[in-house]
Amino acid sequence: MAVLYSKEKDGSLKELSRTEVVLNSLNPKWITKYTIAYYFETVQNLVFRVYDVDTQFHNQDVKMLKLEEQDFLGEASCTLAQIVTKSGRSLTLDLVCGEQSSGQTHARKLGKLTVLAEESVSSKTTIELRLRCSELESKDLFSKSDPFLVVSKATESGMVVPICKTEVIKNDHSPIWKSVFLNIQQIGSKDSPLTIECYDFNSNGKHSLLGKIHKSLSDLEKLHSAGTGANLFIPAALGPNQQNKSLDFIQVLKSQLFVESYSEKIQYTFLDYLAWGYELNFMVAIDFTASNGNPRLPDSLHYIDPSGRPNAYQRAILDVGEVLQYYDTDKHFPAWGFGARPIDGPVSHCFNLNGSNSYCEVEGIQGIMMAYMSALHNVSLAGPTLFGPVITSAAHIASQSFTNNERKYFVLLIITDGVITDLQETMDALVQAADMPLSILIVGVGGADFKEMEILDADKGERLESTTGRVAVRDIVQFVPLRDVQNGDVSVVQSLLAELPSQFLEFMRFRKVQPTL
């Protein structure tokens, strides 16, 4: 039996699910599924433990088993992101002993565990239907009927459940209703039977049945293709005890149902693109302007605490990097600084954090941290605060990647303490960058006035406009002042990353990029 846990922030384990017990097997394949909500913006740590269940317990409900009475066979751990970013969403892990999983290189291997994930998305395939009826009967004495449609599906237990209904059209025997939207997962499949009923609306709630029909989505699609209608019927006798019985006697009516329009739309999800091989590439740009204070003094935002406690810049890099690193296979991250004077040079508004003249990448989150600390010793803090050059550099990399048909989307983290001096130039750079596979996260550290950042983050207002009057095709900036979230429940990372999957999808739809899965 396998047991699934989530690992909480404090390190404690919370049990989520247990599989069934597979008898007498060293290569078990479990069929129990567990549905877990995927949150892009958080690191979701999972732990799997495997137990040998003693014969005497084989007839017990797995939920009632005491784990301490079973033989522990090993455990494996990973994050949910590691599973969903693998091709085929399948990840194989080594089972090890609990104490050994934390670092001993010669841990005795206790077998392997393969975890398979599949996405359950109710909004993936949506069918848009426009229905009309002809020659409906009149149920009202002095006027025509007020018809509306109810679409229902049958559940496994045989119950009929309404899933959508149209508006009421007043006084019309040949109504055409507005479109209704049905998604496949809500129904089951295109061949699952649907019941479409047409009622005459009565304000007292006792609507009169004008006719009904049983059709699947496949049948409705055929009606649309052929341009023909299907006759409605009503049960011939609706006695008080016959509501739930299969009725053999029906009266076919002259009234017909037509499918005016039928279209299917696949709504690809963020995880679909990951499964197709898309990666998120992390980039970082750090503000080295003099307003941060002398890095050697404890009141500086760049002060490196000898106790190892991270400063605001280090915290932002670690927190955002921890989430995004799982979505980038080579973990080579472009890293820049701006607003400082490198040794023997003029003030630079975009210099490579690693000190190189030729390449900007560092290896892993640790590489960013080391390059940042090294830069503090090798540059003099200066100013002013300009964002334009680093945004242009990031957009250039994103543009080249897109031109080369690479499956990459870039995420630039800018950490700054200041009021920007080049607001219009930055807006121009952002309007250009919005065409590229790029999102920009800005973290404001310190106590400065960040009004301009709110302008760049177009959540509250209009889309950004360039000097030439061109409007950004999408909003690509998310800004969070560190001081606003430090004491709240939501972490900086969650606030920053919440919009990222929808910005990613907006770009894919804007560029008409569709995954082939």
Coordinates of C-alpha atoms in Angstrom, one line a residue:
M1 CA 0.0 0.0 0.0
A2 CA 1.2 3.5 -0.8
V3 CA 0.3 6.5 1.4
L4 CA 0.5 10.1 0.0
Y5 CA 1.3 13.1 2.3
S6 CA 1.7 16.8 1.7
K7 CA 4.7 18.3 3.6
E8 CA 3.5 21.5 5.3
K9 CA 5.7 24.6 5.8
D10 CA 6.7 23.6 9.3
G11 CA 7.9 20.2 8.0
S12 CA 5.0 18.2 9.4
L13 CA 3.2 15.7 7.1
K14 CA -0.5 15.7 6.4
E15 CA -2.0 12.5 5.1
L16 CA -3.9 13.0 1.8
S17 CA -4.7 9.5 0.6
R18 CA -4.0 5.7 0.7
T19 CA -4.0 3.3 -2.2
E20 CA -5.7 -0.1 -2.2
V21 CA -3.6 -3.1 -1.0
V22 CA -2.1 -5.1 -3.8
L23 CA -1.6 -8.7 -2.6
N24 CA 1.6 -10.7 -3.0
S25 CA 3.5 -8.4 -5.4
L26 CA 6.9 -6.9 -5.6
N27 CA 5.9 -4.8 -8.6
P28 CA 2.5 -3.4 -7.6
K29 CA 0.5 -1.1 -9.9
W30 CA -2.1 0.8 -7.8
I31 CA -5.2 2.2 -9.4
T32 CA -6.5 4.5 -6.6
K33 CA -6.4 8.1 -7.8
Y34 CA -6.2 11.2 -5.6
T35 CA -7.2 14.6 -6.9
I36 CA -5.0 17.4 -5.7
A37 CA -5.3 21.1 -6.6
Y38 CA -2.3 22.5 -8.4
Y39 CA -1.1 25.9 -7.4
F40 CA 1.6 27.4 -9.7
E41 CA 2.6 30.1 -7.2
T42 CA 3.5 27.8 -4.4
V43 CA 6.0 24.9 -3.9
Q44 CA 3.8 21.8 -3.1
N45 CA 6.0 19.2 -1.4
L46 CA 4.7 15.6 -1.6
V47 CA 5.9 12.5 0.3
F48 CA 5.1 8.9 -0.6
R49 CA 5.5 6.1 1.8
V50 CA 5.1 2.4 0.9
Y51 CA 4.0 -0.3 3.4
D52 CA 3.8 -4.0 3.4
V53 CA 0.3 -4.8 4.9
D54 CA 0.3 -7.9 7.0
T55 CA -2.0 -10.8 5.9
Q56 CA -4.2 -10.5 9.0
F57 CA -5.3 -7.0 7.9
H58 CA -6.1 -7.8 4.3
N59 CA -9.8 -7.6 4.7
Q60 CA -9.8 -4.3 6.6
D61 CA -10.7 -0.9 5.1
V62 CA -7.3 0.7 4.3
K63 CA -8.4 3.9 6.0
M64 CA -8.7 1.9 9.3
L65 CA -5.2 0.4 9.1
K66 CA -2.7 1.5 11.8
L67 CA 0.5 2.3 9.8
E68 CA 2.7 1.5 12.8
E69 CA 1.5 -2.1 12.7
Q70 CA 2.6 -2.5 9.0
D71 CA 6.2 -3.0 7.7
F72 CA 7.7 0.3 6.3
L73 CA 9.2 -0.4 2.8
G74 CA 10.6 3.1 2.0
E75 CA 9.7 6.6 1.1
A76 CA 10.2 9.1 -1.7
S77 CA 9.6 12.8 -2.0
C78 CA 9.2 15.4 -4.8
T79 CA 7.3 18.5 -5.6
L80 CA 4.1 18.6 -7.6
A81 CA 5.8 20.9 -10.1
Q82 CA 8.5 18.2 -10.7
I83 CA 5.8 15.8 -11.8
V84 CA 3.7 18.1 -14.0
T85 CA 6.8 19.4 -15.9
K86 CA 8.0 15.9 -16.9
S87 CA 7.1 14.7 -20.3
G88 CA 4.1 12.3 -20.0
R89 CA 3.7 13.8 -16.4
S90 CA 5.4 10.7 -15.1
L91 CA 8.2 10.8 -12.5
T92 CA 10.2 7.8 -11.2
L93 CA 11.8 8.2 -7.7
D94 CA 14.1 6.0 -5.6
L95 CA 12.5 4.6 -2.4
V96 CA 14.9 5.1 0.5
C97 CA 14.7 4.8 4.3
G98 CA 13.3 7.9 6.1
E99 CA 16.6 8.9 7.7
Q100 CA 18.6 8.2 4.6
S101 CA 16.5 10.3 2.3
S102 CA 18.3 13.4 3.6
G103 CA 21.7 13.1 2.1
Q104 CA 23.6 9.8 2.5
T105 CA 24.9 9.0 -0.9
H106 CA 25.2 5.3 -0.2
A107 CA 21.6 5.0 1.0
R108 CA 20.3 1.4 0.4
K109 CA 17.9 1.5 -2.5
L110 CA 14.6 0.0 -1.6
G111 CA 13.1 -0.1 -5.1
K112 CA 11.5 2.6 -7.3
L113 CA 8.2 4.4 -7.2
T114 CA 6.7 5.9 -10.4
V115 CA 4.1 8.7 -10.0
L116 CA 1.8 9.5 -12.8
A117 CA -0.3 12.7 -13.0
E118 CA -3.1 13.6 -15.4
E119 CA -4.9 16.9 -15.5
S120 CA -8.6 17.0 -14.8
V121 CA -9.9 20.2 -16.4
S122 CA -13.6 20.8 -16.8
S123 CA -13.2 23.7 -19.2
K124 CA -11.0 22.2 -21.8
T125 CA -13.4 21.4 -24.6
T126 CA -16.4 23.7 -24.8
I127 CA -19.3 23.2 -27.3
E128 CA -21.2 26.3 -28.3
L129 CA -24.8 25.6 -29.5
R130 CA -27.5 27.8 -30.9
L131 CA -30.9 26.2 -30.9
R132 CA -34.2 27.0 -32.4
C133 CA -37.7 25.4 -32.5
S134 CA -40.5 25.6 -35.1
E135 CA -44.3 25.2 -34.8
L136 CA -44.5 25.0 -31.1
E137 CA -47.9 24.4 -29.6
S138 CA -49.8 27.1 -27.8
K139 CA -50.5 26.4 -24.2
D140 CA -51.9 29.8 -23.4
L141 CA -55.5 30.6 -24.1
F142 CA -55.2 34.1 -25.4
S143 CA -51.5 34.4 -26.5
K144 CA -48.6 32.4 -27.9
S145 CA -46.3 30.4 -25.6
D146 CA -43.2 31.9 -23.9
P147 CA -40.7 29.1 -24.6
F148 CA -37.4 28.2 -23.0
L149 CA -35.1 25.1 -23.2
V150 CA -33.6 23.0 -20.4
V151 CA -30.6 20.8 -21.2
S152 CA -30.1 17.9 -18.8
K153 CA -27.8 14.9 -18.5
A154 CA -28.2 11.5 -16.9
T155 CA -25.9 10.6 -14.0
E156 CA -24.5 7.2 -13.2
S157 CA -27.4 6.6 -10.8
G158 CA -29.9 7.4 -13.5
M159 CA -30.9 10.7 -12.1
V160 CA -31.5 13.5 -14.6
V161 CA -29.6 16.7 -13.7
P162 CA -30.2 20.0 -15.5
I163 CA -26.9 21.5 -16.7
C164 CA -28.0 24.6 -18.5
K165 CA -31.1 26.5 -19.8
T166 CA -31.8 29.2 -22.3
E167 CA -33.5 32.5 -21.8
V168 CA -37.3 32.8 -22.1
I169 CA -38.6 34.2 -25.4
K170 CA -41.9 35.9 -25.1
N171 CA -44.8 35.2 -27.4
D172 CA -43.1 33.1 -30.1
H173 CA -43.8 29.8 -31.7
S174 CA -40.6 29.7 -33.7
P175 CA -38.0 31.0 -31.2
I176 CA -34.2 31.2 -31.8
W177 CA -32.4 31.3 -28.4
K178 CA -29.0 32.8 -27.6
S179 CA -26.0 30.4 -27.5
V180 CA -25.5 27.9 -24.7
F181 CA -22.1 26.5 -23.7
L182 CA -21.5 22.9 -22.7
N183 CA -18.2 21.4 -21.8
I184 CA -17.4 17.8 -22.5
Q185 CA -16.2 16.9 -19.0
Q186 CA -19.4 18.3 -17.5
I187 CA -21.3 15.8 -19.7
G188 CA -19.0 12.8 -20.0
S189 CA -18.5 12.5 -23.7
K190 CA -19.9 13.6 -27.1
D191 CA -21.9 10.4 -27.1
S192 CA -23.5 10.7 -23.6
P193 CA -27.3 11.1 -23.9
L194 CA -28.8 14.5 -23.2
T195 CA -32.4 15.4 -22.7
I196 CA -33.5 18.7 -24.2
E197 CA -37.0 19.9 -22.9
C198 CA -38.9 22.9 -24.2
Y199 CA -41.2 24.5 -21.6
D200 CA -43.8 27.3 -21.7
F201 CA -42.8 29.7 -19.0
N202 CA -45.4 30.5 -16.3
S203 CA -44.7 33.1 -13.6
N204 CA -46.0 30.8 -10.9
G205 CA -43.2 28.4 -11.6
K206 CA -45.4 25.6 -13.0
H207 CA -44.0 25.5 -16.5
S208 CA -45.9 23.5 -19.1
L209 CA -43.9 20.9 -21.2
L210 CA -44.2 21.7 -24.9
G211 CA -42.0 18.8 -26.0
K212 CA -38.7 17.0 -25.4
I213 CA -36.0 15.1 -27.3
H214 CA -33.1 12.8 -26.4
K215 CA -29.9 13.5 -28.3
S216 CA -26.2 13.3 -27.7
L217 CA -23.8 16.1 -28.8
S218 CA -22.8 13.9 -31.7
D219 CA -26.5 13.7 -32.8
L220 CA -26.8 17.5 -32.5
E221 CA -23.7 18.0 -34.6
K222 CA -25.2 15.8 -37.3
L223 CA -28.5 17.7 -37.2
H224 CA -26.5 20.9 -37.7
S225 CA -24.4 19.4 -40.6
A226 CA -27.5 18.1 -42.4
G227 CA -29.5 21.3 -41.7
T228 CA -32.5 19.2 -40.6
G229 CA -34.7 19.3 -37.6
A230 CA -35.8 16.5 -35.2
N231 CA -39.4 16.1 -33.9
L232 CA -40.1 16.8 -30.3
F233 CA -42.4 14.4 -28.4
I234 CA -44.3 14.3 -25.2
P235 CA -45.1 11.2 -23.1
A236 CA -48.6 10.1 -24.1
A237 CA -49.8 9.6 -20.5
L238 CA -48.3 11.3 -17.5
G239 CA -50.0 9.6 -14.7
P240 CA -49.1 10.5 -11.1
N241 CA -47.0 7.3 -10.6
Q242 CA -45.3 7.3 -14.0
Q243 CA -42.7 10.1 -13.6
N244 CA -39.7 7.8 -13.0
K245 CA -40.8 4.9 -15.2
S246 CA -39.6 4.3 -18.8
L247 CA -42.6 5.4 -20.9
D248 CA -43.3 3.3 -23.9
F249 CA -46.1 5.5 -25.2
I250 CA -45.1 8.8 -26.7
Q251 CA -46.8 11.3 -28.9
V252 CA -44.6 12.7 -31.7
L253 CA -45.3 16.4 -32.3
K254 CA -45.1 18.6 -35.4
S255 CA -42.8 20.8 -33.4
Q256 CA -39.1 20.4 -34.4
L257 CA -35.7 21.3 -32.8
F258 CA -33.0 22.7 -35.1
V259 CA -29.3 23.4 -34.4
E260 CA -28.6 26.8 -35.9
S261 CA -24.9 26.7 -35.0
Y262 CA -22.5 24.2 -33.5
S263 CA -18.8 24.8 -32.7
E264 CA -16.2 23.2 -30.5
K265 CA -13.4 25.1 -28.9
I266 CA -10.4 23.5 -27.1
Q267 CA -9.2 25.7 -24.3
Y268 CA -5.6 24.7 -23.7
T269 CA -4.4 25.0 -20.2
F270 CA -1.0 26.2 -18.7
L271 CA -0.2 22.5 -17.9
D272 CA -0.9 21.5 -21.5
Y273 CA 1.9 23.8 -22.6
L274 CA 4.3 22.4 -20.0
A275 CA 3.4 18.9 -21.1
W276 CA 4.3 20.0 -24.7
G277 CA 7.7 21.0 -23.5
Y278 CA 7.3 24.7 -22.7
E279 CA 9.7 26.1 -20.0
L280 CA 9.7 29.2 -17.9
N281 CA 13.1 30.9 -17.9
F282 CA 13.9 32.9 -14.8
M283 CA 15.9 36.2 -15.1
V284 CA 16.8 38.7 -12.4
A285 CA 17.8 42.4 -12.3
I286 CA 19.0 44.0 -9.1
D287 CA 19.0 47.7 -8.2
F288 CA 22.4 49.0 -7.2
T289 CA 21.6 52.7 -6.9
A290 CA 23.0 54.7 -4.0
S291 CA 19.6 55.2 -2.4
N292 CA 20.0 51.6 -1.1
G293 CA 22.6 52.9 1.4
N294 CA 26.2 51.8 2.0
P295 CA 26.3 48.0 1.8
R296 CA 28.8 47.9 4.6
L297 CA 26.4 49.5 7.1
P298 CA 23.6 47.5 8.8
D299 CA 20.9 50.1 7.8
S300 CA 21.6 49.4 4.0
L301 CA 19.1 47.4 2.0
H302 CA 22.1 45.6 0.6
Y303 CA 23.7 44.8 3.9
I304 CA 24.9 41.2 4.1
D305 CA 24.1 40.0 7.6
P306 CA 27.0 37.8 9.0
S307 CA 24.4 35.7 10.8
G308 CA 23.1 34.5 7.4
R309 CA 19.8 36.2 7.7
P310 CA 18.9 37.2 4.1
N311 CA 18.3 40.9 3.2
A312 CA 15.3 42.0 1.2
Y313 CA 17.0 41.4 -2.1
Q314 CA 18.2 37.9 -1.2
R315 CA 14.8 37.0 0.1
A316 CA 13.0 38.0 -3.1
I317 CA 15.6 36.0 -5.2
L318 CA 15.2 32.9 -3.0
D319 CA 11.4 33.0 -2.7
V320 CA 10.7 33.6 -6.4
G321 CA 13.5 31.4 -7.6
E322 CA 12.4 28.5 -5.4
V323 CA 9.1 28.3 -7.3
L324 CA 10.3 29.1 -10.9
Q325 CA 13.5 26.8 -10.9
Y326 CA 11.3 23.7 -11.4
Y327 CA 10.1 25.0 -14.7
D328 CA 13.6 25.5 -16.3
T329 CA 15.6 22.4 -17.1
D330 CA 19.1 23.8 -17.6
K331 CA 18.8 26.3 -14.7
H332 CA 21.0 28.9 -16.4
F333 CA 19.6 32.2 -15.3
P334 CA 20.4 35.6 -16.9
A335 CA 21.3 38.0 -14.0
W336 CA 21.9 41.8 -14.3
G337 CA 22.5 44.8 -12.1
F338 CA 21.7 48.4 -12.8
G339 CA 22.4 51.9 -11.4
A340 CA 26.0 51.2 -10.4
R341 CA 29.6 52.0 -11.6
P342 CA 31.6 48.9 -12.3
I343 CA 35.3 49.2 -11.6
D344 CA 37.0 51.7 -13.9
G345 CA 33.9 52.3 -15.9
P346 CA 30.9 54.8 -16.3
V347 CA 27.6 54.2 -14.5
S348 CA 25.8 51.2 -16.1
H349 CA 22.1 50.6 -16.3
C350 CA 22.5 47.0 -17.3
F351 CA 25.6 45.1 -16.4
N352 CA 26.2 41.3 -16.1
L353 CA 26.0 40.4 -12.4
N354 CA 28.7 37.7 -12.9
G355 CA 31.3 40.3 -14.0
S356 CA 31.6 38.9 -17.5
N357 CA 31.7 41.1 -20.6
S358 CA 30.4 38.4 -22.9
Y359 CA 27.6 36.4 -21.1
C360 CA 25.0 37.1 -18.5
E361 CA 24.0 33.7 -17.2
V362 CA 24.7 32.1 -13.9
E363 CA 24.0 28.6 -12.7
G364 CA 21.1 28.0 -10.4
I365 CA 19.6 30.2 -7.6
Q366 CA 22.9 29.7 -5.7
G367 CA 24.7 31.2 -8.7
I368 CA 22.5 34.3 -8.6
M369 CA 23.2 34.7 -4.8
M370 CA 27.0 34.4 -5.2
A371 CA 27.1 36.8 -8.2
Y372 CA 25.0 39.3 -6.2
M373 CA 27.4 39.2 -3.2
S374 CA 30.4 39.4 -5.5
A375 CA 29.0 42.4 -7.3
L376 CA 28.5 44.3 -4.0
H377 CA 32.3 44.2 -3.6
N378 CA 33.1 45.1 -7.2
V379 CA 30.8 48.0 -8.1
S380 CA 30.1 51.5 -6.6
L381 CA 26.5 52.3 -6.0
A382 CA 25.4 55.3 -8.1
G383 CA 22.2 56.3 -10.0
P384 CA 19.7 57.3 -11.4
T385 CA 17.2 54.4 -11.4
L386 CA 16.5 53.4 -15.0
F387 CA 14.5 50.2 -15.9
G388 CA 14.4 50.7 -19.7
P389 CA 17.8 49.0 -20.5
V390 CA 17.3 45.8 -18.5
I391 CA 13.7 45.4 -19.8
T392 CA 15.1 45.9 -23.4
S393 CA 17.9 43.2 -22.7
A394 CA 15.3 40.7 -21.4
A395 CA 12.9 41.4 -24.3
H396 CA 15.8 40.9 -26.8
I397 CA 16.6 37.4 -25.4
A398 CA 12.8 36.5 -25.4
S399 CA 12.5 37.8 -29.0
Q400 CA 15.5 35.7 -30.2
S401 CA 14.1 32.6 -28.5
F402 CA 10.7 33.1 -30.1
T403 CA 12.2 33.7 -33.5
N404 CA 14.1 30.4 -33.1
N405 CA 10.8 28.6 -32.3
E406 CA 12.1 27.6 -28.8
R407 CA 9.4 26.6 -26.3
K408 CA 10.4 29.2 -23.7
Y409 CA 8.6 31.9 -21.8
F410 CA 10.7 34.3 -19.8
V411 CA 10.1 35.8 -16.4
L412 CA 12.1 38.8 -15.4
L413 CA 12.3 39.7 -11.7
I414 CA 13.3 43.3 -11.0
I415 CA 14.1 44.1 -7.4
T416 CA 14.3 47.9 -6.7
D417 CA 14.2 50.4 -3.8
G418 CA 13.5 53.4 -5.8
V419 CA 11.5 55.8 -7.8
I420 CA 12.2 55.3 -11.4
T421 CA 13.6 58.2 -13.4
D422 CA 12.8 56.9 -16.9
L423 CA 9.0 56.3 -16.6
Q424 CA 8.2 57.0 -20.2
E425 CA 11.2 55.1 -21.6
T426 CA 10.2 52.2 -19.4
M427 CA 6.6 52.3 -20.7
D428 CA 8.0 52.3 -24.3
A429 CA 10.2 49.3 -23.5
L430 CA 7.2 47.5 -21.9
V431 CA 4.9 48.2 -24.8
Q432 CA 7.5 46.6 -27.1
A433 CA 8.1 43.7 -24.7
A434 CA 4.4 42.8 -24.5
D435 CA 4.7 41.3 -28.0
M436 CA 7.3 38.8 -26.6
P437 CA 7.1 35.7 -24.5
L438 CA 7.9 37.7 -21.3
S439 CA 6.4 38.7 -18.0
I440 CA 8.0 41.1 -15.5
L441 CA 7.7 40.8 -11.8
I442 CA 8.8 43.9 -9.8
V443 CA 9.4 43.8 -6.0
G444 CA 9.7 47.1 -4.3
V445 CA 12.0 47.0 -1.2
G446 CA 12.4 49.8 1.4
G447 CA 10.2 52.7 2.1
A448 CA 10.2 54.7 -1.1
D449 CA 7.1 56.0 -2.9
F450 CA 6.2 53.4 -5.5
K451 CA 3.4 55.3 -7.4
E452 CA 5.0 54.8 -10.8
M453 CA 5.1 51.0 -10.2
E454 CA 1.4 51.0 -9.9
I455 CA 1.2 52.8 -13.3
L456 CA 3.4 50.1 -14.9
D457 CA 1.3 47.3 -13.3
A458 CA -1.8 48.0 -15.4
D459 CA -4.2 46.1 -13.1
K460 CA -5.9 49.2 -11.8
G461 CA -6.0 51.3 -15.0
E462 CA -5.6 51.4 -18.7
R463 CA -3.1 49.5 -20.8
L464 CA 0.3 51.1 -21.1
E465 CA 0.8 53.5 -24.1
S466 CA 4.1 54.3 -25.8
T467 CA 5.4 57.7 -26.9
T468 CA 4.1 57.0 -30.4
G469 CA 0.6 56.2 -29.1
R470 CA 0.9 52.4 -29.5
V471 CA -1.0 50.5 -26.8
A472 CA 0.5 47.4 -25.1
V473 CA -1.2 44.2 -26.5
R474 CA -1.3 42.8 -23.0
D475 CA -0.4 43.5 -19.4
I476 CA 2.9 41.9 -18.5
V477 CA 3.9 43.6 -15.2
Q478 CA 3.0 42.5 -11.7
F479 CA 4.3 44.8 -8.9
V480 CA 4.4 44.0 -5.2
P481 CA 5.8 46.3 -2.5
L482 CA 7.5 44.0 0.1
R483 CA 6.3 46.1 3.0
D484 CA 2.6 45.5 2.0
V485 CA 2.9 41.7 2.2
Q486 CA 5.4 41.2 4.9
N487 CA 2.8 41.0 7.6
G488 CA -0.1 39.5 5.5
D489 CA -1.1 35.9 5.0
V490 CA -0.2 35.8 1.4
S491 CA 3.5 35.5 0.6
V492 CA 5.4 37.9 -1.7
V493 CA 5.7 35.1 -4.2
Q494 CA 2.0 34.2 -4.3
S495 CA 1.1 37.9 -4.8
L496 CA 3.7 38.2 -7.6
L497 CA 3.1 34.9 -9.4
A498 CA -0.7 34.8 -9.2
E499 CA -1.2 36.4 -12.6
L500 CA 1.7 34.6 -14.4
P501 CA -0.2 31.5 -15.9
S502 CA -2.9 33.8 -17.3
Q503 CA -0.3 36.2 -18.8
F504 CA 1.4 33.1 -20.3
L505 CA -1.9 31.9 -21.8
E506 CA -2.8 35.3 -23.1
F507 CA 0.5 35.4 -25.0
M508 CA 0.0 32.0 -26.5
R509 CA -3.5 32.9 -27.7
F510 CA -2.3 36.3 -29.0
R511 CA 0.4 34.5 -31.0
K512 CA -1.9 31.6 -31.9
V513 CA 0.6 29.1 -30.4
Q514 CA -1.2 25.7 -29.8
P515 CA 0.4 22.7 -28.2
T516 CA 0.3 19.4 -30.1
L517 CA 0.0 16.8 -27.3

